[in-house]
Amino acid sequence: MPFAETPLRDEYAAAVERVARRTLDALRGDGGAAALADPDGAVPRPTLAALRVLGADLFAPQLLTGAAPDGPTAVLLAEARQAFPAPDPAPDSALDSAAVSADAALVIAWQDWAAGQVLARTPYGTGAPPPVPPPGPEAVGWQTWSVRMAQLSVLALPGLDGPVHDTARAHTLALARGTVRSMLRRDLPTAARLARWLAWAGAEGRPLRLEVEPVLERIRLAGNGSARTGLELAVARRMLDRSSRPPTDRRSRVR
């Protein structure tokens, strides 16, 4: 019943924008925790879904300033992960709407891994081994790989490290090509996510094959004002600032 589902989908999309805006405001402020719960302390189901979608990015204001993940946000994210468990891959039936494709399940698994790694630094979660690494550009081509990396942009945060990050370090040219391709196709959200990976690679000391700052500014000017894309841009800009510091000022990675 698509007519019944559309209002609910819109409500969840609005919740993602609302939570992304609060996180972005915290990132632009003093780097403290975002006010994610409603004033009365209630957490509606759409908000829990939004927390689930944003995952590790909820802690971007702290991770980008070297602060520890805050407890209230960790509690909310842990609750969201319980309310919305990861869907099952490879449905046995087309009627199983809760199941997703194997590719989508792999993306969600890596997003969950990133959230779990951050939660493991709090009393509200435990870490887990990385999922199966997605294929690199040499296996699937740089176009397909760059789309996958855009879906995994939440991993491009300080303190997270794993096989996906190793591949990003080794293939900055493919990331640059993917960014330019997305800009030419006017797919600005994808371009923002790939530019974020490039900014992360720059903060890691990797040589960049593209000037990231003009790309971020172009997306800001030509974009639709989405809070979620704005969060991607803000994270990328913070990491560009990190890449301009002397190597001795960069914090070590945490596996």
PDB file of C-alpha atoms in Angstrom:
ATOM      1  CA  MET A   1       0.000   0.000   0.000  1.00  0.00           C
ATOM      2  CA  PRO A   2       2.292   2.792  -1.238  1.00  0.00           C
ATOM      3  CA  PHE A   3      -0.157   5.568  -0.301  1.00  0.00           C
ATOM      4  CA  ALA A   4      -0.113   4.473   3.330  1.00  0.00           C
ATOM      5  CA  GLU A   5       3.667   4.120   3.396  1.00  0.00           C
ATOM      6  CA  THR A   6       4.545   7.516   1.906  1.00  0.00           C
ATOM      7  CA  PRO A   7       3.593   9.657   4.939  1.00  0.00           C
ATOM      8  CA  LEU A   8       5.544   7.333   7.236  1.00  0.00           C
ATOM      9  CA  ARG A   9       8.575   7.473   4.939  1.00  0.00           C
ATOM     10  CA  ASP A  10       8.368  11.273   4.926  1.00  0.00           C
ATOM     11  CA  GLU A  11       8.133  11.327   8.714  1.00  0.00           C
ATOM     12  CA  TYR A  12      11.267   9.187   9.049  1.00  0.00           C
ATOM     13  CA  ALA A  13      13.135  11.307   6.481  1.00  0.00           C
ATOM     14  CA  ALA A  14      12.200  14.448   8.402  1.00  0.00           C
ATOM     15  CA  ALA A  15      13.489  12.852  11.603  1.00  0.00           C
ATOM     16  CA  VAL A  16      16.855  12.123   9.946  1.00  0.00           C
ATOM     17  CA  GLU A  17      17.109  15.769   8.897  1.00  0.00           C
ATOM     18  CA  ARG A  18      16.164  16.953  12.389  1.00  0.00           C
ATOM     19  CA  VAL A  19      18.759  14.777  14.128  1.00  0.00           C
ATOM     20  CA  ALA A  20      21.403  15.656  11.529  1.00  0.00           C
ATOM     21  CA  ARG A  21      20.678  19.355  12.113  1.00  0.00           C
ATOM     22  CA  ARG A  22      21.115  18.997  15.872  1.00  0.00           C
ATOM     23  CA  THR A  23      24.371  17.108  15.367  1.00  0.00           C
ATOM     24  CA  LEU A  24      25.565  19.733  12.897  1.00  0.00           C
ATOM     25  CA  ASP A  25      24.750  22.522  15.351  1.00  0.00           C
ATOM     26  CA  ALA A  26      26.811  20.741  18.020  1.00  0.00           C
ATOM     27  CA  LEU A  27      29.700  20.299  15.588  1.00  0.00           C
ATOM     28  CA  ARG A  28      29.642  23.979  14.684  1.00  0.00           C
ATOM     29  CA  GLY A  29      29.458  24.921  18.353  1.00  0.00           C
ATOM     30  CA  ASP A  30      31.758  23.809  21.116  1.00  0.00           C
ATOM     31  CA  GLY A  31      31.891  20.155  20.099  1.00  0.00           C
ATOM     32  CA  GLY A  32      29.626  19.048  22.923  1.00  0.00           C
ATOM     33  CA  ALA A  33      26.835  16.506  22.750  1.00  0.00           C
ATOM     34  CA  ALA A  34      23.868  17.222  20.513  1.00  0.00           C
ATOM     35  CA  ALA A  35      20.415  17.590  22.102  1.00  0.00           C
ATOM     36  CA  LEU A  36      18.925  14.537  20.433  1.00  0.00           C
ATOM     37  CA  ALA A  37      16.007  13.732  22.736  1.00  0.00           C
ATOM     38  CA  ASP A  38      12.868  15.856  22.813  1.00  0.00           C
ATOM     39  CA  PRO A  39      12.550  18.368  25.695  1.00  0.00           C
ATOM     40  CA  ASP A  40      10.266  16.023  27.637  1.00  0.00           C
ATOM     41  CA  GLY A  41      12.836  13.245  27.356  1.00  0.00           C
ATOM     42  CA  ALA A  42      10.706  11.133  25.037  1.00  0.00           C
ATOM     43  CA  VAL A  43      12.289   9.475  22.007  1.00  0.00           C
ATOM     44  CA  PRO A  44       9.693   8.838  19.285  1.00  0.00           C
ATOM     45  CA  ARG A  45      10.184   5.884  17.008  1.00  0.00           C
ATOM     46  CA  PRO A  46      11.057   8.067  13.968  1.00  0.00           C
ATOM     47  CA  THR A  47      13.802   9.684  16.045  1.00  0.00           C
ATOM     48  CA  LEU A  48      15.154   6.266  17.000  1.00  0.00           C
ATOM     49  CA  ALA A  49      15.207   5.366  13.304  1.00  0.00           C
ATOM     50  CA  ALA A  50      17.116   8.572  12.551  1.00  0.00           C
ATOM     51  CA  LEU A  51      19.649   7.777  15.269  1.00  0.00           C
ATOM     52  CA  ARG A  52      20.070   4.351  13.700  1.00  0.00           C
ATOM     53  CA  VAL A  53      20.688   5.911  10.279  1.00  0.00           C
ATOM     54  CA  LEU A  54      23.271   8.453  11.454  1.00  0.00           C
ATOM     55  CA  GLY A  55      25.116   5.967  13.669  1.00  0.00           C
ATOM     56  CA  ALA A  56      28.709   6.935  14.420  1.00  0.00           C
ATOM     57  CA  ASP A  57      28.172  10.433  12.991  1.00  0.00           C
ATOM     58  CA  LEU A  58      26.197  11.258  16.124  1.00  0.00           C
ATOM     59  CA  PHE A  59      29.568  11.411  17.882  1.00  0.00           C
ATOM     60  CA  ALA A  60      31.332  13.479  15.216  1.00  0.00           C
ATOM     61  CA  PRO A  61      31.365  16.620  17.421  1.00  0.00           C
ATOM     62  CA  GLN A  62      33.389  14.734  20.042  1.00  0.00           C
ATOM     63  CA  LEU A  63      35.557  12.562  17.776  1.00  0.00           C
ATOM     64  CA  LEU A  64      36.702  15.550  15.726  1.00  0.00           C
ATOM     65  CA  THR A  65      37.846  17.390  18.836  1.00  0.00           C
ATOM     66  CA  GLY A  66      39.436  14.423  20.580  1.00  0.00           C
ATOM     67  CA  ALA A  67      36.762  14.217  23.285  1.00  0.00           C
ATOM     68  CA  ALA A  68      35.258  10.965  24.539  1.00  0.00           C
ATOM     69  CA  PRO A  69      31.847   9.869  23.203  1.00  0.00           C
ATOM     70  CA  ASP A  70      29.135  11.212  25.485  1.00  0.00           C
ATOM     71  CA  GLY A  71      26.973   8.878  27.545  1.00  0.00           C
ATOM     72  CA  PRO A  72      23.492  10.262  26.748  1.00  0.00           C
ATOM     73  CA  THR A  73      24.040   9.906  23.009  1.00  0.00           C
ATOM     74  CA  ALA A  74      25.465   6.419  23.509  1.00  0.00           C
ATOM     75  CA  VAL A  75      22.358   5.397  25.466  1.00  0.00           C
ATOM     76  CA  LEU A  76      20.081   6.655  22.689  1.00  0.00           C
ATOM     77  CA  LEU A  77      22.069   4.966  19.933  1.00  0.00           C
ATOM     78  CA  ALA A  78      22.113   1.668  21.832  1.00  0.00           C
ATOM     79  CA  GLU A  79      18.331   1.922  22.218  1.00  0.00           C
ATOM     80  CA  ALA A  80      17.939   2.692  18.518  1.00  0.00           C
ATOM     81  CA  ARG A  81      20.013  -0.329  17.530  1.00  0.00           C
ATOM     82  CA  GLN A  82      17.774  -2.537  19.664  1.00  0.00           C
ATOM     83  CA  ALA A  83      14.589  -1.009  18.245  1.00  0.00           C
ATOM     84  CA  PHE A  84      15.831  -1.377  14.655  1.00  0.00           C
ATOM     85  CA  PRO A  85      18.059  -4.475  14.364  1.00  0.00           C
ATOM     86  CA  ALA A  86      19.999  -5.055  11.174  1.00  0.00           C
ATOM     87  CA  PRO A  87      17.808  -6.547   8.424  1.00  0.00           C
ATOM     88  CA  ASP A  88      18.366 -10.044   7.101  1.00  0.00           C
ATOM     89  CA  PRO A  89      20.175 -10.312   3.752  1.00  0.00           C
ATOM     90  CA  ALA A  90      19.080 -12.402   0.763  1.00  0.00           C
ATOM     91  CA  PRO A  91      15.340 -12.716   1.355  1.00  0.00           C
ATOM     92  CA  ASP A  92      13.773 -16.100   0.829  1.00  0.00           C
ATOM     93  CA  SER A  93      10.617 -14.415  -0.378  1.00  0.00           C
ATOM     94  CA  ALA A  94       9.875 -11.240  -2.260  1.00  0.00           C
ATOM     95  CA  LEU A  95       7.193 -10.603   0.360  1.00  0.00           C
ATOM     96  CA  ASP A  96       9.824 -10.315   3.088  1.00  0.00           C
ATOM     97  CA  SER A  97      10.028  -6.516   3.182  1.00  0.00           C
ATOM     98  CA  ALA A  98      12.414  -6.555   6.173  1.00  0.00           C
ATOM     99  CA  ALA A  99      15.123  -8.290   4.155  1.00  0.00           C
ATOM    100  CA  VAL A 100      17.637  -6.490   1.953  1.00  0.00           C
ATOM    101  CA  SER A 101      20.086  -7.456  -0.753  1.00  0.00           C
ATOM    102  CA  ALA A 102      23.460  -8.891   0.187  1.00  0.00           C
ATOM    103  CA  ASP A 103      25.177  -5.687  -0.980  1.00  0.00           C
ATOM    104  CA  ALA A 104      22.918  -3.503   1.143  1.00  0.00           C
ATOM    105  CA  ALA A 105      23.394  -5.830   4.108  1.00  0.00           C
ATOM    106  CA  LEU A 106      27.180  -5.480   3.781  1.00  0.00           C
ATOM    107  CA  VAL A 107      26.911  -1.681   3.818  1.00  0.00           C
ATOM    108  CA  ILE A 108      24.684  -1.793   6.910  1.00  0.00           C
ATOM    109  CA  ALA A 109      27.080  -4.241   8.590  1.00  0.00           C
ATOM    110  CA  TRP A 110      29.983  -1.833   8.125  1.00  0.00           C
ATOM    111  CA  GLN A 111      27.927   1.135   9.290  1.00  0.00           C
ATOM    112  CA  ASP A 112      26.969  -0.879  12.378  1.00  0.00           C
ATOM    113  CA  TRP A 113      30.599  -1.823  12.931  1.00  0.00           C
ATOM    114  CA  ALA A 114      31.545   1.859  12.986  1.00  0.00           C
ATOM    115  CA  ALA A 115      28.790   2.654  15.485  1.00  0.00           C
ATOM    116  CA  GLY A 116      29.785  -0.344  17.592  1.00  0.00           C
ATOM    117  CA  GLN A 117      33.424   0.736  17.685  1.00  0.00           C
ATOM    118  CA  VAL A 118      32.411   4.101  19.117  1.00  0.00           C
ATOM    119  CA  LEU A 119      29.904   2.609  21.555  1.00  0.00           C
ATOM    120  CA  ALA A 120      32.628   0.243  22.788  1.00  0.00           C
ATOM    121  CA  ARG A 121      34.366   3.288  24.277  1.00  0.00           C
ATOM    122  CA  THR A 122      31.337   3.809  26.507  1.00  0.00           C
ATOM    123  CA  PRO A 123      29.566   1.522  29.016  1.00  0.00           C
ATOM    124  CA  TYR A 124      26.733   1.014  26.514  1.00  0.00           C
ATOM    125  CA  GLY A 125      28.243  -1.215  23.859  1.00  0.00           C
ATOM    126  CA  THR A 126      30.939  -3.681  22.916  1.00  0.00           C
ATOM    127  CA  GLY A 127      33.104  -3.835  19.841  1.00  0.00           C
ATOM    128  CA  ALA A 128      32.942  -6.557  17.220  1.00  0.00           C
ATOM    129  CA  PRO A 129      35.302  -7.861  14.533  1.00  0.00           C
ATOM    130  CA  PRO A 130      35.041  -6.099  11.166  1.00  0.00           C
ATOM    131  CA  PRO A 131      32.620  -7.633   8.649  1.00  0.00           C
ATOM    132  CA  VAL A 132      33.797  -9.118   5.373  1.00  0.00           C
ATOM    133  CA  PRO A 133      35.709  -6.387   3.508  1.00  0.00           C
ATOM    134  CA  PRO A 134      33.902  -5.060   0.431  1.00  0.00           C
ATOM    135  CA  PRO A 135      35.708  -5.584  -2.879  1.00  0.00           C
ATOM    136  CA  GLY A 136      38.181  -2.894  -3.906  1.00  0.00           C
ATOM    137  CA  PRO A 137      38.298  -0.876  -7.136  1.00  0.00           C
ATOM    138  CA  GLU A 138      40.616  -3.384  -8.776  1.00  0.00           C
ATOM    139  CA  ALA A 139      37.823  -5.985  -8.472  1.00  0.00           C
ATOM    140  CA  VAL A 140      34.696  -3.979  -9.287  1.00  0.00           C
ATOM    141  CA  GLY A 141      36.020  -0.839 -11.001  1.00  0.00           C
ATOM    142  CA  TRP A 142      36.474   2.611  -9.523  1.00  0.00           C
ATOM    143  CA  GLN A 143      32.937   3.752 -10.407  1.00  0.00           C
ATOM    144  CA  THR A 144      31.196   0.970  -8.470  1.00  0.00           C
ATOM    145  CA  TRP A 145      33.724   1.143  -5.654  1.00  0.00           C
ATOM    146  CA  SER A 146      33.344   4.897  -5.214  1.00  0.00           C
ATOM    147  CA  VAL A 147      29.564   4.531  -4.917  1.00  0.00           C
ATOM    148  CA  ARG A 148      30.110   1.953  -2.168  1.00  0.00           C
ATOM    149  CA  MET A 149      32.578   4.223  -0.390  1.00  0.00           C
ATOM    150  CA  ALA A 150      30.043   7.054  -0.467  1.00  0.00           C
ATOM    151  CA  GLN A 151      27.589   4.744   1.283  1.00  0.00           C
ATOM    152  CA  LEU A 152      30.266   4.118   3.914  1.00  0.00           C
ATOM    153  CA  SER A 153      31.208   7.766   4.535  1.00  0.00           C
ATOM    154  CA  VAL A 154      30.253   7.417   8.213  1.00  0.00           C
ATOM    155  CA  LEU A 155      33.467   5.390   8.608  1.00  0.00           C
ATOM    156  CA  ALA A 156      35.523   8.466   7.668  1.00  0.00           C
ATOM    157  CA  LEU A 157      35.974   9.669  11.238  1.00  0.00           C
ATOM    158  CA  PRO A 158      39.032   9.986  13.499  1.00  0.00           C
ATOM    159  CA  GLY A 159      39.665   6.948  15.641  1.00  0.00           C
ATOM    160  CA  LEU A 160      38.082   4.420  13.285  1.00  0.00           C
ATOM    161  CA  ASP A 161      40.361   2.129  11.325  1.00  0.00           C
ATOM    162  CA  GLY A 162      39.919  -1.137   9.453  1.00  0.00           C
ATOM    163  CA  PRO A 163      40.050  -2.788   6.020  1.00  0.00           C
ATOM    164  CA  VAL A 164      37.794  -0.152   4.428  1.00  0.00           C
ATOM    165  CA  HIS A 165      40.164   2.554   5.614  1.00  0.00           C
ATOM    166  CA  ASP A 166      43.184   0.660   4.304  1.00  0.00           C
ATOM    167  CA  THR A 167      41.562   0.528   0.863  1.00  0.00           C
ATOM    168  CA  ALA A 168      40.752   4.243   0.998  1.00  0.00           C
ATOM    169  CA  ARG A 169      44.384   5.062   1.802  1.00  0.00           C
ATOM    170  CA  ALA A 170      45.570   3.000  -1.153  1.00  0.00           C
ATOM    171  CA  HIS A 171      43.094   4.398  -3.686  1.00  0.00           C
ATOM    172  CA  THR A 172      42.859   8.157  -3.294  1.00  0.00           C
ATOM    173  CA  LEU A 173      42.917   8.517  -7.088  1.00  0.00           C
ATOM    174  CA  ALA A 174      39.769   6.388  -7.367  1.00  0.00           C
ATOM    175  CA  LEU A 175      38.147   8.523  -4.646  1.00  0.00           C
ATOM    176  CA  ALA A 176      39.053  11.675  -6.584  1.00  0.00           C
ATOM    177  CA  ARG A 177      37.669  10.231  -9.816  1.00  0.00           C
ATOM    178  CA  GLY A 178      34.464   9.252  -8.055  1.00  0.00           C
ATOM    179  CA  THR A 179      34.114  12.753  -6.595  1.00  0.00           C
ATOM    180  CA  VAL A 180      34.553  14.416  -9.976  1.00  0.00           C
ATOM    181  CA  ARG A 181      32.153  11.962 -11.629  1.00  0.00           C
ATOM    182  CA  SER A 182      29.511  12.708  -8.995  1.00  0.00           C
ATOM    183  CA  MET A 183      29.961  16.446  -9.459  1.00  0.00           C
ATOM    184  CA  LEU A 184      29.553  16.112 -13.236  1.00  0.00           C
ATOM    185  CA  ARG A 185      26.412  14.039 -12.697  1.00  0.00           C
ATOM    186  CA  ARG A 186      25.149  16.660 -10.229  1.00  0.00           C
ATOM    187  CA  ASP A 187      24.904  14.004  -7.557  1.00  0.00           C
ATOM    188  CA  LEU A 188      26.020  16.382  -4.824  1.00  0.00           C
ATOM    189  CA  PRO A 189      25.256  14.165  -1.798  1.00  0.00           C
ATOM    190  CA  THR A 190      27.515  11.425  -3.215  1.00  0.00           C
ATOM    191  CA  ALA A 191      30.187  13.993  -4.079  1.00  0.00           C
ATOM    192  CA  ALA A 192      30.081  15.331  -0.497  1.00  0.00           C
ATOM    193  CA  ARG A 193      30.550  11.857   0.957  1.00  0.00           C
ATOM    194  CA  LEU A 194      33.489  11.064  -1.317  1.00  0.00           C
ATOM    195  CA  ALA A 195      35.068  14.461  -0.636  1.00  0.00           C
ATOM    196  CA  ARG A 196      34.784  13.572   3.039  1.00  0.00           C
ATOM    197  CA  TRP A 197      36.814  10.421   2.400  1.00  0.00           C
ATOM    198  CA  LEU A 198      39.423  12.508   0.578  1.00  0.00           C
ATOM    199  CA  ALA A 199      39.599  14.914   3.515  1.00  0.00           C
ATOM    200  CA  TRP A 200      40.012  11.920   5.837  1.00  0.00           C
ATOM    201  CA  ALA A 201      42.830  10.583   3.648  1.00  0.00           C
ATOM    202  CA  GLY A 202      44.509  13.983   3.751  1.00  0.00           C
ATOM    203  CA  ALA A 203      44.328  13.963   7.548  1.00  0.00           C
ATOM    204  CA  GLU A 204      45.998  10.552   7.390  1.00  0.00           C
ATOM    205  CA  GLY A 205      48.886  12.087   5.461  1.00  0.00           C
ATOM    206  CA  ARG A 206      47.941  10.608   2.106  1.00  0.00           C
ATOM    207  CA  PRO A 207      48.556  12.705  -1.029  1.00  0.00           C
ATOM    208  CA  LEU A 208      45.275  13.946  -2.487  1.00  0.00           C
ATOM    209  CA  ARG A 209      44.573  13.917  -6.225  1.00  0.00           C
ATOM    210  CA  LEU A 210      41.958  16.671  -6.043  1.00  0.00           C
ATOM    211  CA  GLU A 211      41.563  20.052  -4.359  1.00  0.00           C
ATOM    212  CA  VAL A 212      38.864  19.267  -1.829  1.00  0.00           C
ATOM    213  CA  GLU A 213      38.066  22.743  -0.512  1.00  0.00           C
ATOM    214  CA  PRO A 214      36.625  24.081  -3.829  1.00  0.00           C
ATOM    215  CA  VAL A 215      34.532  20.921  -4.133  1.00  0.00           C
ATOM    216  CA  LEU A 216      33.059  21.434  -0.674  1.00  0.00           C
ATOM    217  CA  GLU A 217      32.319  25.078  -1.408  1.00  0.00           C
ATOM    218  CA  ARG A 218      30.643  24.230  -4.711  1.00  0.00           C
ATOM    219  CA  ILE A 219      28.427  21.649  -3.006  1.00  0.00           C
ATOM    220  CA  ARG A 220      27.530  24.175  -0.307  1.00  0.00           C
ATOM    221  CA  LEU A 221      26.520  26.772  -2.879  1.00  0.00           C
ATOM    222  CA  ALA A 222      24.718  24.451  -5.307  1.00  0.00           C
ATOM    223  CA  GLY A 223      23.182  22.016  -2.820  1.00  0.00           C
ATOM    224  CA  ASN A 224      19.633  21.909  -1.535  1.00  0.00           C
ATOM    225  CA  GLY A 225      20.472  22.824   2.048  1.00  0.00           C
ATOM    226  CA  SER A 226      20.046  19.296   3.398  1.00  0.00           C
ATOM    227  CA  ALA A 227      21.227  19.029   6.990  1.00  0.00           C
ATOM    228  CA  ARG A 228      22.627  15.582   6.367  1.00  0.00           C
ATOM    229  CA  THR A 229      24.747  16.772   3.453  1.00  0.00           C
ATOM    230  CA  GLY A 230      25.707  19.787   5.545  1.00  0.00           C
ATOM    231  CA  LEU A 231      26.966  17.393   8.211  1.00  0.00           C
ATOM    232  CA  GLU A 232      29.080  15.572   5.622  1.00  0.00           C
ATOM    233  CA  LEU A 233      30.566  18.902   4.511  1.00  0.00           C
ATOM    234  CA  ALA A 234      31.259  20.045   8.064  1.00  0.00           C
ATOM    235  CA  VAL A 235      33.010  16.784   8.955  1.00  0.00           C
ATOM    236  CA  ALA A 236      35.088  17.043   5.772  1.00  0.00           C
ATOM    237  CA  ARG A 237      36.101  20.633   6.549  1.00  0.00           C
ATOM    238  CA  ARG A 238      37.177  19.694  10.072  1.00  0.00           C
ATOM    239  CA  MET A 239      39.340  16.902   8.713  1.00  0.00           C
ATOM    240  CA  LEU A 240      40.863  19.251   6.140  1.00  0.00           C
ATOM    241  CA  ASP A 241      41.882  21.407   9.086  1.00  0.00           C
ATOM    242  CA  ARG A 242      43.465  18.339  10.676  1.00  0.00           C
ATOM    243  CA  SER A 243      45.407  17.596   7.481  1.00  0.00           C
ATOM    244  CA  SER A 244      46.965  21.068   7.588  1.00  0.00           C
ATOM    245  CA  ARG A 245      48.473  20.451  11.035  1.00  0.00           C
ATOM    246  CA  PRO A 246      52.071  19.267  11.468  1.00  0.00           C
ATOM    247  CA  PRO A 247      52.289  15.453  11.639  1.00  0.00           C
ATOM    248  CA  THR A 248      53.217  15.584  15.327  1.00  0.00           C
ATOM    249  CA  ASP A 249      49.859  17.209  16.123  1.00  0.00           C
ATOM    250  CA  ARG A 250      47.759  14.439  14.595  1.00  0.00           C
ATOM    251  CA  ARG A 251      46.217  11.949  16.963  1.00  0.00           C
ATOM    252  CA  SER A 252      47.072   8.314  16.471  1.00  0.00           C
ATOM    253  CA  ARG A 253      44.568   5.949  14.949  1.00  0.00           C
ATOM    254  CA  VAL A 254      42.685   3.459  17.071  1.00  0.00           C
ATOM    255  CA  ARG A 255      41.977   0.012  15.703  1.00  0.00           C
TER     256      ARG A 255
END
